[in-house]
Amino acid sequence: MQRGSHRWPMAPPRAAVVAVVLVLVGCQIAALWSPAESFDRFTSNLAQLGSGLVATGLTAWRTTRHAGRTRWSWALLSAGTGCWTLGQAYWSWVEVVQGGEAPFPSVADVGFVAFPLLATASLLLHPTDDGRTGRWQRTLDALMTSTAVGLVSWETALGAVVSYDITEDTLTSALLVTYPVLDVLVITLTVLTLARTTTGRTPLVLVGLGLTSFSVADSGFAYVAATGAYVGSSIDLGWIAGFLLIGLAALTRRDPVAGTAVEGAARQRPAGVPSTRSAFLPYVPVAVALVVTAGLAVSGRVLGGGELLTAAIVVGLLLARQYLALRDNTRLAAELATREAELRHQAFHDGLTGLANRALFLDRLEHALQLHARDLRPVSVVFLDLDDFKVINDTLGHAAGDELLVRVADRLTGAVRTGDTVARLGGDEFAVLLEDGGDPLQIGAKIAGGLRTPFTVRGNTLDVHASVGICALDADDAPVAADELLARSDTAMYSAKRSGKDRIVAYSVGMSLAELQDQELRQALRTAIDDKRVRLAYQPIVELETGRVLGLEALARWRHEDTDVPPDVFIPLAERTGLMPALTADLLAEACRKLAEWTTGRHEPLTVHVNVAPSQVIAPGFVAIVGELVSRYRLLPGQLVLEITESGIFADLDAAKRTVTQLRHLGVGVSLDDFGVGYSSLAQLNSMPLDSVKIDRSFLAAIDTDARQATFLRAVLRLAEDIGLQVVAEGVERPSQVRQLRALGCEFAQGYLLGRPMDGDDVPELLERRAVAVG
């Protein structure tokens, strides 16, 4: 079996746990019913030797299942258990085979002391989330804590115990102190390692329990040996249990189930940053040690040289630990500053070319226009669009197109002055802001000329041309909004394209009759939005089986000079003039107000669908506006549904996904409008967390006469059903269409046959009818 394909259970095997319990129970029974000397000489010695061999074998086997630092960690732990087992083998040989009494100290103590030292090295190599600096901090924490605990133990109890009747034997005294101090070191390091490990903790916990059992046994042994009372007892069970727990750890899988809460918490904390609790933990025993030492000195006790030296070592380790913490904090602060700078750059720069993005360009343009209004400084915008760029994408692929855009950006930057702002506004559209004078026609010509040198992209020689539009504000020109100035340069650029491409056109007032009319309409629309004269009409969405009105689509309507302006005229106009955020907010608020009014006291479900322009789907603050309206009018989940077009979703798929997810968390439904007329793929549709789709009317035009169109619609309905989406058919105008939709399994529809758009005041009467005729 391959190493990577092996699977361990999350918990130790049940049989292994049962075996450990039986061994411990058997040893305890033997300790209770056997003479103490017989238990110590035979049962205890052999059980300790056996448990050591088991732990050594299992940890050695576990070593073969890993690579890298994890493998070295288990190898050192195996070596440590092996050293202890060798020491125990010597001890057992003397007492069991030779029938003598093993001396203390003896050769066996070399193996016994080696175990905690190797276990310490094993823990230091154990993979954690804190990196190299964290390992140094963990080492200092362990040494500092162990030294502090050892000092307190010596000052309060251990010193008196060691001095009891064995003061002349320096080696014995040293060993009796070394064992508990090393155990404290190992246990402390285990706790710190656990605190800094967020995944795969089960083996480490079992190792920690085993080392704790060792510590209890060592401390008990130190006490009874110091008093001369050790003849073998239940203390030996601590060593047996310790090794068996380490063996269990070797049988336990390290890797957790992906996506657990612990793993999620680890992702939320930056690498190398321990939790507050684990960072504070090492300072507790240090504080206790310093307080106890100071208290003893104040009470009149004369502290020995060893105690004073140990206290000085604790303080030195504390200072070293603080130095590392300060250095690490300085590093983290520098990394944070660098990350913030990167985020600021990403927020205001194009990810592909590195140029300023639309947000930064408009910000600088608004600042330049403020200076123009105050100081009469000239401002110019050069707007260019690459000619026939789509052909390059279609023939050479998007990767080649992206590479070309990067190369174009480099040439644009080289063609302008240092203080000019070059931006990529989207796709193959670029703009240059001239704030400090300069002839925009000359700079535009220089830009166009710089692009005429052929590009070589992936072995292909490409001739690139651009249509350039220029709009300049001289000192005596009236101030305009940033969106307006950009729209004028855009108009000039399209005039250049209509004139044959690859040319430069400067904007002039009344450039065309259509534009003049457009300008007049812009101002009228701005006034209408300010006066809230853009209203909503509501068209029913009907359940075909019952005729019940389950929803209403809110449709924007504007009447100007006794003439209805079509939505496909004034909605794009609002987009171009920057009026869409205000218009969207007003219409959303009106729809929510009406919905709350209609549903008060109503038990039947009712939804209102509101169309949202593509630009608003990913606009900053849009989700917050919707959330405030939902809260203000106390709308229930699913009552408000926002309809967005395919272009609104797939122009920036990742940003749209985030917006849709946030809206659904607010209880707002999201529907894909006019499905089938855009360029979405089925894979993209499945990846977007939508609630419903609305089939464009063009797919219903001939479903009652064209079998091929009916077959296509059946496939769409089946797909929507499979991925849990409701389907609403738009544009139902004939009874035969209704019959065909029913036959195909479509449940919901809207259209002139089912109900024309109506004023909001007429909706209550419609709802009281309970149902409409469906043909």
PDB file of N, CA, C and O in Angstrom, residues 108-139:
ATOM      1  N   ALA A 108      21.338   2.758  34.064  1.00  0.00           N
ATOM      2  CA  ALA A 108      19.977   2.905  33.537  1.00  0.00           C
ATOM      3  C   ALA A 108      19.543   4.362  33.462  1.00  0.00           C
ATOM      4  O   ALA A 108      18.762   4.758  32.591  1.00  0.00           O
ATOM      5  N   ASP A 109      20.054   5.200  34.374  1.00  0.00           N
ATOM      6  CA  ASP A 109      19.633   6.605  34.397  1.00  0.00           C
ATOM      7  C   ASP A 109      20.082   7.363  33.151  1.00  0.00           C
ATOM      8  O   ASP A 109      19.492   8.397  32.818  1.00  0.00           O
ATOM      9  N   VAL A 110      21.102   6.853  32.462  1.00  0.00           N
ATOM     10  CA  VAL A 110      21.503   7.502  31.207  1.00  0.00           C
ATOM     11  C   VAL A 110      20.349   7.432  30.199  1.00  0.00           C
ATOM     12  O   VAL A 110      19.997   8.417  29.539  1.00  0.00           O
ATOM     13  N   GLY A 111      19.738   6.246  30.095  1.00  0.00           N
ATOM     14  CA  GLY A 111      18.597   6.109  29.195  1.00  0.00           C
ATOM     15  C   GLY A 111      17.378   6.863  29.687  1.00  0.00           C
ATOM     16  O   GLY A 111      16.634   7.456  28.898  1.00  0.00           O
ATOM     17  N   PHE A 112      17.188   6.859  31.051  1.00  0.00           N
ATOM     18  CA  PHE A 112      16.027   7.541  31.599  1.00  0.00           C
ATOM     19  C   PHE A 112      16.106   9.051  31.376  1.00  0.00           C
ATOM     20  O   PHE A 112      15.104   9.696  31.089  1.00  0.00           O
ATOM     21  N   VAL A 113      17.287   9.623  31.512  1.00  0.00           N
ATOM     22  CA  VAL A 113      17.454  11.065  31.297  1.00  0.00           C
ATOM     23  C   VAL A 113      17.386  11.401  29.806  1.00  0.00           C
ATOM     24  O   VAL A 113      16.900  12.466  29.410  1.00  0.00           O
ATOM     25  N   ALA A 114      17.874  10.491  28.958  1.00  0.00           N
ATOM     26  CA  ALA A 114      17.860  10.750  27.512  1.00  0.00           C
ATOM     27  C   ALA A 114      16.435  10.877  26.976  1.00  0.00           C
ATOM     28  O   ALA A 114      16.183  11.617  26.016  1.00  0.00           O
ATOM     29  N   PHE A 115      15.504  10.145  27.601  1.00  0.00           N
ATOM     30  CA  PHE A 115      14.131  10.165  27.083  1.00  0.00           C
ATOM     31  C   PHE A 115      13.513  11.561  27.078  1.00  0.00           C
ATOM     32  O   PHE A 115      13.030  12.026  26.039  1.00  0.00           O
ATOM     33  N   PRO A 116      13.463  12.297  28.207  1.00  0.00           N
ATOM     34  CA  PRO A 116      12.843  13.630  28.150  1.00  0.00           C
ATOM     35  C   PRO A 116      13.605  14.602  27.247  1.00  0.00           C
ATOM     36  O   PRO A 116      12.995  15.487  26.638  1.00  0.00           O
ATOM     37  N   LEU A 117      14.927  14.429  27.152  1.00  0.00           N
ATOM     38  CA  LEU A 117      15.686  15.318  26.265  1.00  0.00           C
ATOM     39  C   LEU A 117      15.307  15.088  24.803  1.00  0.00           C
ATOM     40  O   LEU A 117      15.090  16.039  24.040  1.00  0.00           O
ATOM     41  N   LEU A 118      15.233  13.823  24.399  1.00  0.00           N
ATOM     42  CA  LEU A 118      14.843  13.515  23.026  1.00  0.00           C
ATOM     43  C   LEU A 118      13.370  13.854  22.782  1.00  0.00           C
ATOM     44  O   LEU A 118      12.994  14.276  21.674  1.00  0.00           O
ATOM     45  N   ALA A 119      12.530  13.678  23.807  1.00  0.00           N
ATOM     46  CA  ALA A 119      11.119  14.061  23.659  1.00  0.00           C
ATOM     47  C   ALA A 119      11.000  15.577  23.451  1.00  0.00           C
ATOM     48  O   ALA A 119      10.152  16.044  22.677  1.00  0.00           O
ATOM     49  N   THR A 120      11.858  16.337  24.141  1.00  0.00           N
ATOM     50  CA  THR A 120      11.871  17.797  23.941  1.00  0.00           C
ATOM     51  C   THR A 120      12.218  18.142  22.499  1.00  0.00           C
ATOM     52  O   THR A 120      11.552  18.972  21.852  1.00  0.00           O
ATOM     53  N   ALA A 121      13.262  17.506  21.977  1.00  0.00           N
ATOM     54  CA  ALA A 121      13.642  17.754  20.582  1.00  0.00           C
ATOM     55  C   ALA A 121      12.521  17.345  19.623  1.00  0.00           C
ATOM     56  O   ALA A 121      12.260  18.017  18.617  1.00  0.00           O
ATOM     57  N   SER A 122      11.842  16.243  19.953  1.00  0.00           N
ATOM     58  CA  SER A 122      10.732  15.794  19.113  1.00  0.00           C
ATOM     59  C   SER A 122       9.609  16.829  19.070  1.00  0.00           C
ATOM     60  O   SER A 122       9.059  17.136  18.002  1.00  0.00           O
ATOM     61  N   LEU A 123       9.285  17.403  20.222  1.00  0.00           N
ATOM     62  CA  LEU A 123       8.222  18.407  20.271  1.00  0.00           C
ATOM     63  C   LEU A 123       8.614  19.671  19.524  1.00  0.00           C
ATOM     64  O   LEU A 123       7.787  20.322  18.883  1.00  0.00           O
ATOM     65  N   LEU A 124       9.886  20.051  19.598  1.00  0.00           N
ATOM     66  CA  LEU A 124      10.340  21.244  18.884  1.00  0.00           C
ATOM     67  C   LEU A 124      10.247  21.056  17.373  1.00  0.00           C
ATOM     68  O   LEU A 124      10.052  22.029  16.634  1.00  0.00           O
ATOM     69  N   LEU A 125      10.390  19.818  16.910  1.00  0.00           N
ATOM     70  CA  LEU A 125      10.282  19.560  15.472  1.00  0.00           C
ATOM     71  C   LEU A 125       8.851  19.296  15.029  1.00  0.00           C
ATOM     72  O   LEU A 125       8.586  19.231  13.827  1.00  0.00           O
ATOM     73  N   HIS A 126       7.926  19.152  15.981  1.00  0.00           N
ATOM     74  CA  HIS A 126       6.533  18.876  15.605  1.00  0.00           C
ATOM     75  C   HIS A 126       5.977  20.037  14.785  1.00  0.00           C
ATOM     76  O   HIS A 126       6.084  21.194  15.193  1.00  0.00           O
ATOM     77  N   PRO A 127       5.368  19.763  13.639  1.00  0.00           N
ATOM     78  CA  PRO A 127       4.840  20.860  12.805  1.00  0.00           C
ATOM     79  C   PRO A 127       3.745  21.641  13.526  1.00  0.00           C
ATOM     80  O   PRO A 127       2.799  21.067  14.059  1.00  0.00           O
ATOM     81  N   THR A 128       3.906  22.960  13.567  1.00  0.00           N
ATOM     82  CA  THR A 128       2.900  23.852  14.155  1.00  0.00           C
ATOM     83  C   THR A 128       2.640  24.974  13.178  1.00  0.00           C
ATOM     84  O   THR A 128       3.189  25.012  12.075  1.00  0.00           O
ATOM     85  N   ASP A 129       1.800  25.924  13.586  1.00  0.00           N
ATOM     86  CA  ASP A 129       1.424  27.035  12.721  1.00  0.00           C
ATOM     87  C   ASP A 129       2.249  28.289  12.980  1.00  0.00           C
ATOM     88  O   ASP A 129       1.896  29.364  12.513  1.00  0.00           O
ATOM     89  N   ASP A 130       3.364  28.192  13.744  1.00  0.00           N
ATOM     90  CA  ASP A 130       4.040  29.411  14.173  1.00  0.00           C
ATOM     91  C   ASP A 130       5.369  29.679  13.471  1.00  0.00           C
ATOM     92  O   ASP A 130       6.009  30.695  13.739  1.00  0.00           O
ATOM     93  N   GLY A 131       5.865  28.796  12.595  1.00  0.00           N
ATOM     94  CA  GLY A 131       7.073  29.079  11.828  1.00  0.00           C
ATOM     95  C   GLY A 131       8.337  29.012  12.680  1.00  0.00           C
ATOM     96  O   GLY A 131       8.339  28.627  13.849  1.00  0.00           O
ATOM     97  N   ARG A 132       9.479  29.421  12.060  1.00  0.00           N
ATOM     98  CA  ARG A 132      10.776  29.305  12.733  1.00  0.00           C
ATOM     99  C   ARG A 132      10.845  30.202  13.966  1.00  0.00           C
ATOM    100  O   ARG A 132      11.286  29.782  15.038  1.00  0.00           O
ATOM    101  N   THR A 133      10.398  31.460  13.828  1.00  0.00           N
ATOM    102  CA  THR A 133      10.424  32.360  14.980  1.00  0.00           C
ATOM    103  C   THR A 133       9.572  31.802  16.111  1.00  0.00           C
ATOM    104  O   THR A 133       9.951  31.862  17.283  1.00  0.00           O
ATOM    105  N   GLY A 134       8.437  31.248  15.767  1.00  0.00           N
ATOM    106  CA  GLY A 134       7.570  30.661  16.780  1.00  0.00           C
ATOM    107  C   GLY A 134       8.234  29.496  17.503  1.00  0.00           C
ATOM    108  O   GLY A 134       8.015  29.305  18.695  1.00  0.00           O
ATOM    109  N   ARG A 135       9.051  28.715  16.771  1.00  0.00           N
ATOM    110  CA  ARG A 135       9.737  27.592  17.430  1.00  0.00           C
ATOM    111  C   ARG A 135      10.756  28.110  18.449  1.00  0.00           C
ATOM    112  O   ARG A 135      10.905  27.536  19.530  1.00  0.00           O
ATOM    113  N   TRP A 136      11.477  29.186  18.096  1.00  0.00           N
ATOM    114  CA  TRP A 136      12.402  29.781  19.068  1.00  0.00           C
ATOM    115  C   TRP A 136      11.620  30.301  20.281  1.00  0.00           C
ATOM    116  O   TRP A 136      12.053  30.123  21.426  1.00  0.00           O
ATOM    117  N   GLN A 137      10.500  30.955  20.038  1.00  0.00           N
ATOM    118  CA  GLN A 137       9.693  31.446  21.145  1.00  0.00           C
ATOM    119  C   GLN A 137       9.189  30.300  22.001  1.00  0.00           C
ATOM    120  O   GLN A 137       9.165  30.385  23.235  1.00  0.00           O
ATOM    121  N   ARG A 138       8.774  29.218  21.343  1.00  0.00           N
ATOM    122  CA  ARG A 138       8.278  28.063  22.083  1.00  0.00           C
ATOM    123  C   ARG A 138       9.385  27.459  22.939  1.00  0.00           C
ATOM    124  O   ARG A 138       9.155  27.044  24.085  1.00  0.00           O
ATOM    125  N   THR A 139      10.599  27.392  22.406  1.00  0.00           N
ATOM    126  CA  THR A 139      11.737  26.857  23.168  1.00  0.00           C
ATOM    127  C   THR A 139      12.014  27.716  24.395  1.00  0.00           C
ATOM    128  O   THR A 139      12.180  27.205  25.516  1.00  0.00           O
TER     129      THR A 139
END
